Amino acid sequence: MSGRRLIVAIDGPAGAGKSTVAARLAAKFGLLNLETGAMYRAFALKAIEGGVPFSDPDMLEQLAAVTSIALEPTPSGNRVLLDGKDVTGRIRDAAVTKAASQVSVHPAIRRWMVDLQRTLGEKGGIVMEGRDIGTVVFPHADLKIFLDASPEARGERRYEQSGKAASPEAILRDIRERDERDRTREQSPLKPAPDAVVIDSTNLTLDEVVGRVADLVTARLAQAAD
Ligand code: DC
C-alpha cells in the first residue's frame, strides 16, 4: 500500500448489492464508505429542478460549474449535500434514478465527478462504490471488486426493498434499461477492471458476499503489513 491507507473499489450494475456490501465492509474495517452514485443522483436532482435537459451536455456543464456536491459518510450511510443542502431523502425516487443514469453519460460531467471523487478519497481509508472506481477513479486501488448478479435477481431484490411498491416487471425493465445505458456509454462504461475480483452474487446471500469480500480485504491488509 506504499505508505497510504487502503482503497477498496466496488463496482457493478444497479441492484447488485454494492451499497450494502460497502457499508458492512466500512463498518467492519473502520473505513469511510463513499457512494458515488449518490453524487450523480444529486446532480440529476439539480438538473430536474433547473429544467435542464439531460441530453444537453453544454447546459449540463454550465450547471455543473455552479454546483457543489459533498458526501458525508455516517455509520448509517452517506449524507448527500447539494449546494450545502441535505438532499439525502430526495435522490432515490424513480425520476432521479433515471436522470442520474442519463446525465452520467456526458464526458464533461464524468470528468468533474471523477475529480471530486479523487479529492474525497485520496487520503485512503475508504471503500468507494460506483461504476468506474476501479477502472477510472482509482485504477491503483488496493482491492477491486466487481459485484454482479443476473438482472432477474437484482430486480427481485429491488422489488423486495421497494416494499413491493412498484410492479416487478417495471423494476426489471428499469434495471435492464439502466444496465444498457451504463454499459454502452462511450466514456468509462460499466465493466470490470482487468484486475478486479468478479463476484456473481446471483446465488449468494448477502452474508456470503460480505464474507468473501472481507476475506479479500483481510488478505490485502496482511500483505501490506508484510
Ligand atoms: O449506484 P446508483 O444506482 O446510485 O447510481 C446512479 C447512476 O449514476 C447510475 O445509473 C450510473 C451513474 N453512476 C456512474 O455513472 N458512475 C458511478 N461511479 C456511479 C454512478
CSV table of C-alpha atoms and ligand atoms in Angstrom, one decimal:
chain,number,residue,atom,x,y,z
A,1,MET,CA,0.0,0.0,0.0
A,2,SER,CA,3.2,2.1,-0.2
A,3,GLY,CA,2.6,4.3,2.8
A,4,ARG,CA,-1.0,5.3,2.1
A,5,ARG,CA,-4.2,3.9,3.6
A,6,LEU,CA,-6.4,1.2,2.0
A,7,ILE,CA,-8.6,2.0,-1.0
A,8,VAL,CA,-11.2,-0.6,-1.9
A,9,ALA,CA,-13.2,-0.1,-5.1
A,10,ILE,CA,-16.6,-1.8,-5.5
A,11,ASP,CA,-18.2,-1.5,-8.9
A,12,GLY,CA,-21.1,-3.2,-10.5
A,13,PRO,CA,-24.6,-2.7,-12.0
A,14,ALA,CA,-27.7,-1.4,-10.2
A,15,GLY,CA,-29.1,-3.7,-7.6
A,16,ALA,CA,-26.0,-5.9,-7.2
A,17,GLY,CA,-25.8,-5.1,-3.5
A,18,LYS,CA,-22.8,-2.7,-3.7
A,19,SER,CA,-24.1,-0.2,-1.2
A,20,THR,CA,-25.0,-2.8,1.4
A,21,VAL,CA,-21.7,-4.6,1.0
A,22,ALA,CA,-19.7,-1.4,1.1
A,23,ALA,CA,-21.5,-0.2,4.2
A,24,ARG,CA,-20.8,-3.5,6.0
A,25,LEU,CA,-17.2,-3.6,5.0
A,26,ALA,CA,-16.7,0.0,6.1
A,27,ALA,CA,-18.1,-0.8,9.5
A,28,LYS,CA,-16.1,-3.9,9.8
A,29,PHE,CA,-12.7,-2.4,8.9
A,30,GLY,CA,-13.2,1.2,10.1
A,31,LEU,CA,-13.2,2.6,6.5
A,32,LEU,CA,-15.2,5.6,5.1
A,33,ASN,CA,-17.9,4.5,2.7
A,34,LEU,CA,-18.2,6.8,-0.3
A,35,GLU,CA,-21.2,6.2,-2.5
A,36,THR,CA,-20.5,7.9,-5.9
A,37,GLY,CA,-23.9,7.1,-7.4
A,38,ALA,CA,-25.4,9.5,-4.8
A,39,MET,CA,-23.3,12.3,-6.3
A,40,TYR,CA,-24.7,11.6,-9.8
A,41,ARG,CA,-28.1,11.5,-8.3
A,42,ALA,CA,-27.7,14.8,-6.5
A,43,PHE,CA,-26.6,16.4,-9.8
A,44,ALA,CA,-29.5,14.9,-11.6
A,45,LEU,CA,-31.9,16.3,-9.0
A,46,LYS,CA,-30.4,19.8,-9.6
A,47,ALA,CA,-30.9,19.3,-13.4
A,48,ILE,CA,-34.5,18.3,-12.8
A,49,GLU,CA,-35.2,21.3,-10.6
A,50,GLY,CA,-33.5,23.7,-13.0
A,51,GLY,CA,-35.3,22.3,-16.0
A,52,VAL,CA,-32.0,21.4,-17.7
A,53,PRO,CA,-32.4,18.7,-20.4
A,54,PHE,CA,-30.4,15.6,-19.6
A,55,SER,CA,-29.3,15.3,-23.2
A,56,ASP,CA,-27.7,18.8,-23.4
A,57,PRO,CA,-24.0,18.5,-22.5
A,58,ASP,CA,-23.3,22.2,-22.7
A,59,MET,CA,-26.1,23.2,-20.4
A,60,LEU,CA,-25.3,20.4,-18.0
A,61,GLU,CA,-21.7,21.5,-18.0
A,62,GLN,CA,-22.7,25.1,-17.2
A,63,LEU,CA,-24.9,23.8,-14.4
A,64,ALA,CA,-22.0,21.7,-13.0
A,65,ALA,CA,-19.9,24.8,-12.9
A,66,VAL,CA,-22.3,26.4,-10.3
A,67,THR,CA,-23.0,23.2,-8.4
A,68,SER,CA,-21.3,21.9,-5.2
A,69,ILE,CA,-21.8,18.3,-4.2
A,70,ALA,CA,-20.4,16.7,-1.0
A,71,LEU,CA,-20.7,13.3,0.6
A,72,GLU,CA,-20.7,13.0,4.4
A,73,PRO,CA,-20.2,9.4,5.4
A,74,THR,CA,-22.1,8.4,8.5
A,75,PRO,CA,-22.5,5.0,10.1
A,76,SER,CA,-25.9,4.7,8.6
A,77,GLY,CA,-24.9,5.7,5.0
A,78,ASN,CA,-23.9,8.8,3.1
A,79,ARG,CA,-25.5,12.2,3.7
A,80,VAL,CA,-25.6,14.0,0.4
A,81,LEU,CA,-25.2,17.7,0.3
A,82,LEU,CA,-26.3,19.6,-2.8
A,83,ASP,CA,-25.1,23.3,-2.7
A,84,GLY,CA,-24.9,22.8,1.1
A,85,LYS,CA,-28.4,21.4,1.5
A,86,ASP,CA,-29.1,17.9,2.6
A,87,VAL,CA,-30.9,16.1,-0.2
A,88,THR,CA,-30.3,12.6,1.0
A,89,GLY,CA,-34.0,11.8,1.3
A,90,ARG,CA,-34.8,13.1,-2.2
A,91,ILE,CA,-32.4,11.3,-4.5
A,92,ARG,CA,-33.8,7.8,-4.6
A,93,ASP,CA,-37.1,8.3,-6.4
A,94,ALA,CA,-37.6,6.8,-9.9
A,95,ALA,CA,-37.3,10.1,-11.8
A,96,VAL,CA,-33.9,11.0,-10.2
A,97,THR,CA,-32.7,7.4,-10.6
A,98,LYS,CA,-33.4,7.5,-14.4
A,99,ALA,CA,-32.0,11.1,-14.7
A,100,ALA,CA,-28.8,10.1,-12.9
A,101,SER,CA,-28.1,7.4,-15.5
A,102,GLN,CA,-28.8,9.9,-18.3
A,103,VAL,CA,-26.6,12.8,-17.0
A,104,SER,CA,-23.8,10.4,-16.2
A,105,VAL,CA,-23.1,9.6,-19.9
A,106,HIS,CA,-21.6,13.0,-20.7
A,107,PRO,CA,-17.8,13.1,-20.6
A,108,ALA,CA,-17.6,16.6,-19.1
A,109,ILE,CA,-19.9,15.6,-16.2
A,110,ARG,CA,-17.9,12.5,-15.6
A,111,ARG,CA,-14.6,14.4,-15.6
A,112,TRP,CA,-16.0,16.8,-13.0
A,113,MET,CA,-17.3,13.9,-10.8
A,114,VAL,CA,-14.1,11.9,-11.1
A,115,ASP,CA,-12.0,14.9,-9.9
A,116,LEU,CA,-14.4,15.4,-6.9
A,117,GLN,CA,-14.2,11.7,-6.1
A,118,ARG,CA,-10.4,11.6,-6.2
A,119,THR,CA,-10.3,14.5,-3.9
A,120,LEU,CA,-12.7,12.9,-1.5
A,121,GLY,CA,-10.8,9.6,-1.5
A,122,GLU,CA,-7.2,10.5,-2.0
A,123,LYS,CA,-6.2,10.0,1.7
A,124,GLY,CA,-7.4,6.4,1.6
A,125,GLY,CA,-9.1,4.5,4.4
A,126,ILE,CA,-12.1,4.2,2.1
A,127,VAL,CA,-14.5,1.9,0.4
A,128,MET,CA,-15.7,3.7,-2.7
A,129,GLU,CA,-18.5,2.3,-4.7
A,130,GLY,CA,-19.9,3.1,-8.2
A,131,ARG,CA,-19.4,2.1,-11.8
A,132,ASP,CA,-15.9,3.2,-12.7
A,133,ILE,CA,-14.0,3.3,-9.5
A,134,GLY,CA,-11.6,0.5,-10.3
A,135,THR,CA,-11.3,1.4,-14.0
A,136,VAL,CA,-11.0,5.2,-13.8
A,137,VAL,CA,-11.3,6.9,-10.4
A,138,PHE,CA,-8.7,4.8,-8.6
A,139,PRO,CA,-7.1,2.5,-11.1
A,140,HIS,CA,-4.4,1.8,-8.4
A,141,ALA,CA,-6.9,0.8,-5.7
A,142,ASP,CA,-5.6,-1.8,-3.4
A,143,LEU,CA,-8.6,-4.1,-4.0
A,144,LYS,CA,-11.1,-4.0,-6.8
A,145,ILE,CA,-14.4,-5.9,-6.6
A,146,PHE,CA,-16.9,-6.2,-9.4
A,147,LEU,CA,-20.2,-7.2,-7.9
A,148,ASP,CA,-22.6,-8.7,-10.4
A,149,ALA,CA,-25.9,-10.6,-10.4
A,150,SER,CA,-28.4,-11.6,-13.0
A,151,PRO,CA,-30.9,-8.9,-13.9
A,152,GLU,CA,-33.7,-11.1,-12.6
A,153,ALA,CA,-32.0,-11.5,-9.2
A,154,ARG,CA,-31.3,-7.7,-9.0
A,155,GLY,CA,-34.9,-6.9,-10.0
A,156,GLU,CA,-36.2,-9.2,-7.3
A,157,ARG,CA,-34.0,-7.6,-4.6
A,158,ARG,CA,-35.1,-4.1,-5.7
A,159,TYR,CA,-38.8,-5.3,-5.6
A,160,GLU,CA,-38.4,-6.5,-2.0
A,161,GLN,CA,-36.5,-3.3,-1.0
A,162,SER,CA,-39.3,-1.2,-2.5
A,163,GLY,CA,-41.8,-2.8,-0.1
A,164,LYS,CA,-43.3,-4.3,-3.3
A,165,ALA,CA,-44.5,-0.8,-4.2
A,166,ALA,CA,-43.7,-0.9,-8.0
A,167,SER,CA,-44.5,-3.9,-10.2
A,168,PRO,CA,-41.7,-6.4,-10.6
A,169,GLU,CA,-42.0,-6.1,-14.3
A,170,ALA,CA,-41.5,-2.4,-14.2
A,171,ILE,CA,-38.5,-2.7,-11.9
A,172,LEU,CA,-36.9,-5.3,-14.2
A,173,ARG,CA,-37.5,-3.1,-17.2
A,174,ASP,CA,-35.8,-0.1,-15.5
A,175,ILE,CA,-32.9,-2.2,-14.4
A,176,ARG,CA,-32.3,-3.5,-18.0
A,177,GLU,CA,-32.6,0.0,-19.4
A,178,ARG,CA,-30.1,1.4,-16.9
A,179,ASP,CA,-27.7,-1.6,-17.5
A,180,GLU,CA,-27.8,-0.9,-21.2
A,181,ARG,CA,-27.0,2.8,-20.8
A,182,ASP,CA,-24.4,2.3,-18.1
A,183,ARG,CA,-22.6,-0.5,-20.0
A,184,THR,CA,-22.7,1.0,-23.5
A,185,ARG,CA,-21.9,4.7,-22.9
A,186,GLU,CA,-18.7,5.9,-24.6
A,187,GLN,CA,-16.9,7.2,-21.6
A,188,SER,CA,-16.0,4.8,-18.8
A,189,PRO,CA,-18.7,2.2,-19.5
A,190,LEU,CA,-19.5,-0.1,-16.7
A,191,LYS,CA,-17.1,-3.1,-16.9
A,192,PRO,CA,-14.8,-4.9,-14.6
A,193,ALA,CA,-11.2,-3.6,-14.4
A,194,PRO,CA,-8.8,-6.3,-15.7
A,195,ASP,CA,-7.5,-6.9,-12.1
A,196,ALA,CA,-10.9,-6.8,-10.4
A,197,VAL,CA,-12.2,-9.8,-8.5
A,198,VAL,CA,-15.6,-10.6,-10.1
A,199,ILE,CA,-18.2,-11.9,-7.7
A,200,ASP,CA,-21.5,-13.1,-9.1
A,201,SER,CA,-24.0,-12.8,-6.2
A,202,THR,CA,-27.0,-14.3,-8.0
A,203,ASN,CA,-26.9,-17.4,-5.8
A,204,LEU,CA,-25.2,-16.0,-2.8
A,205,THR,CA,-26.6,-14.5,0.4
A,206,LEU,CA,-25.6,-11.0,1.5
A,207,ASP,CA,-23.6,-12.5,4.4
A,208,GLU,CA,-21.8,-14.8,1.9
A,209,VAL,CA,-20.8,-11.9,-0.3
A,210,VAL,CA,-19.7,-9.7,2.6
A,211,GLY,CA,-17.7,-12.7,4.0
A,212,ARG,CA,-15.9,-13.2,0.7
A,213,VAL,CA,-15.0,-9.6,0.3
A,214,ALA,CA,-14.0,-9.2,3.9
A,215,ASP,CA,-11.6,-12.2,3.4
A,216,LEU,CA,-10.0,-10.4,0.4
A,217,VAL,CA,-9.6,-7.2,2.5
A,218,THR,CA,-8.0,-9.1,5.3
A,219,ALA,CA,-5.6,-10.8,2.9
A,220,ARG,CA,-4.7,-7.4,1.3
A,221,LEU,CA,-4.1,-5.9,4.7
A,222,ALA,CA,-1.9,-8.8,5.8
A,223,GLN,CA,0.1,-8.5,2.5
A,224,ALA,CA,0.6,-4.8,3.2
A,225,ALA,CA,1.8,-5.4,6.7
A,226,ASP,CA,4.5,-7.9,5.4
B,1,DC,O1,-25.3,3.5,-7.9
B,1,DC,P1,-26.5,4.3,-8.3
B,1,DC,O2,-27.7,3.4,-8.7
B,1,DC,O3,-26.9,5.2,-7.2
B,1,DC,O4,-26.1,5.2,-9.5
B,1,DC,C1,-27.0,6.0,-10.2
B,1,DC,C2,-26.5,6.3,-11.6
B,1,DC,O5,-25.3,7.1,-11.5
B,1,DC,C3,-26.2,5.0,-12.4
B,1,DC,O6,-27.2,4.6,-13.2
B,1,DC,C4,-25.0,5.4,-13.2
B,1,DC,C5,-24.4,6.6,-12.5
B,1,DC,N1,-23.1,6.3,-11.9
B,1,DC,C6,-22.0,6.4,-12.7
B,1,DC,O7,-22.1,6.6,-13.9
B,1,DC,N2,-20.7,6.2,-12.2
B,1,DC,C7,-20.6,6.0,-10.9
B,1,DC,N3,-19.3,5.8,-10.4
B,1,DC,C8,-21.7,5.9,-10.0
B,1,DC,C9,-23.0,6.0,-10.6
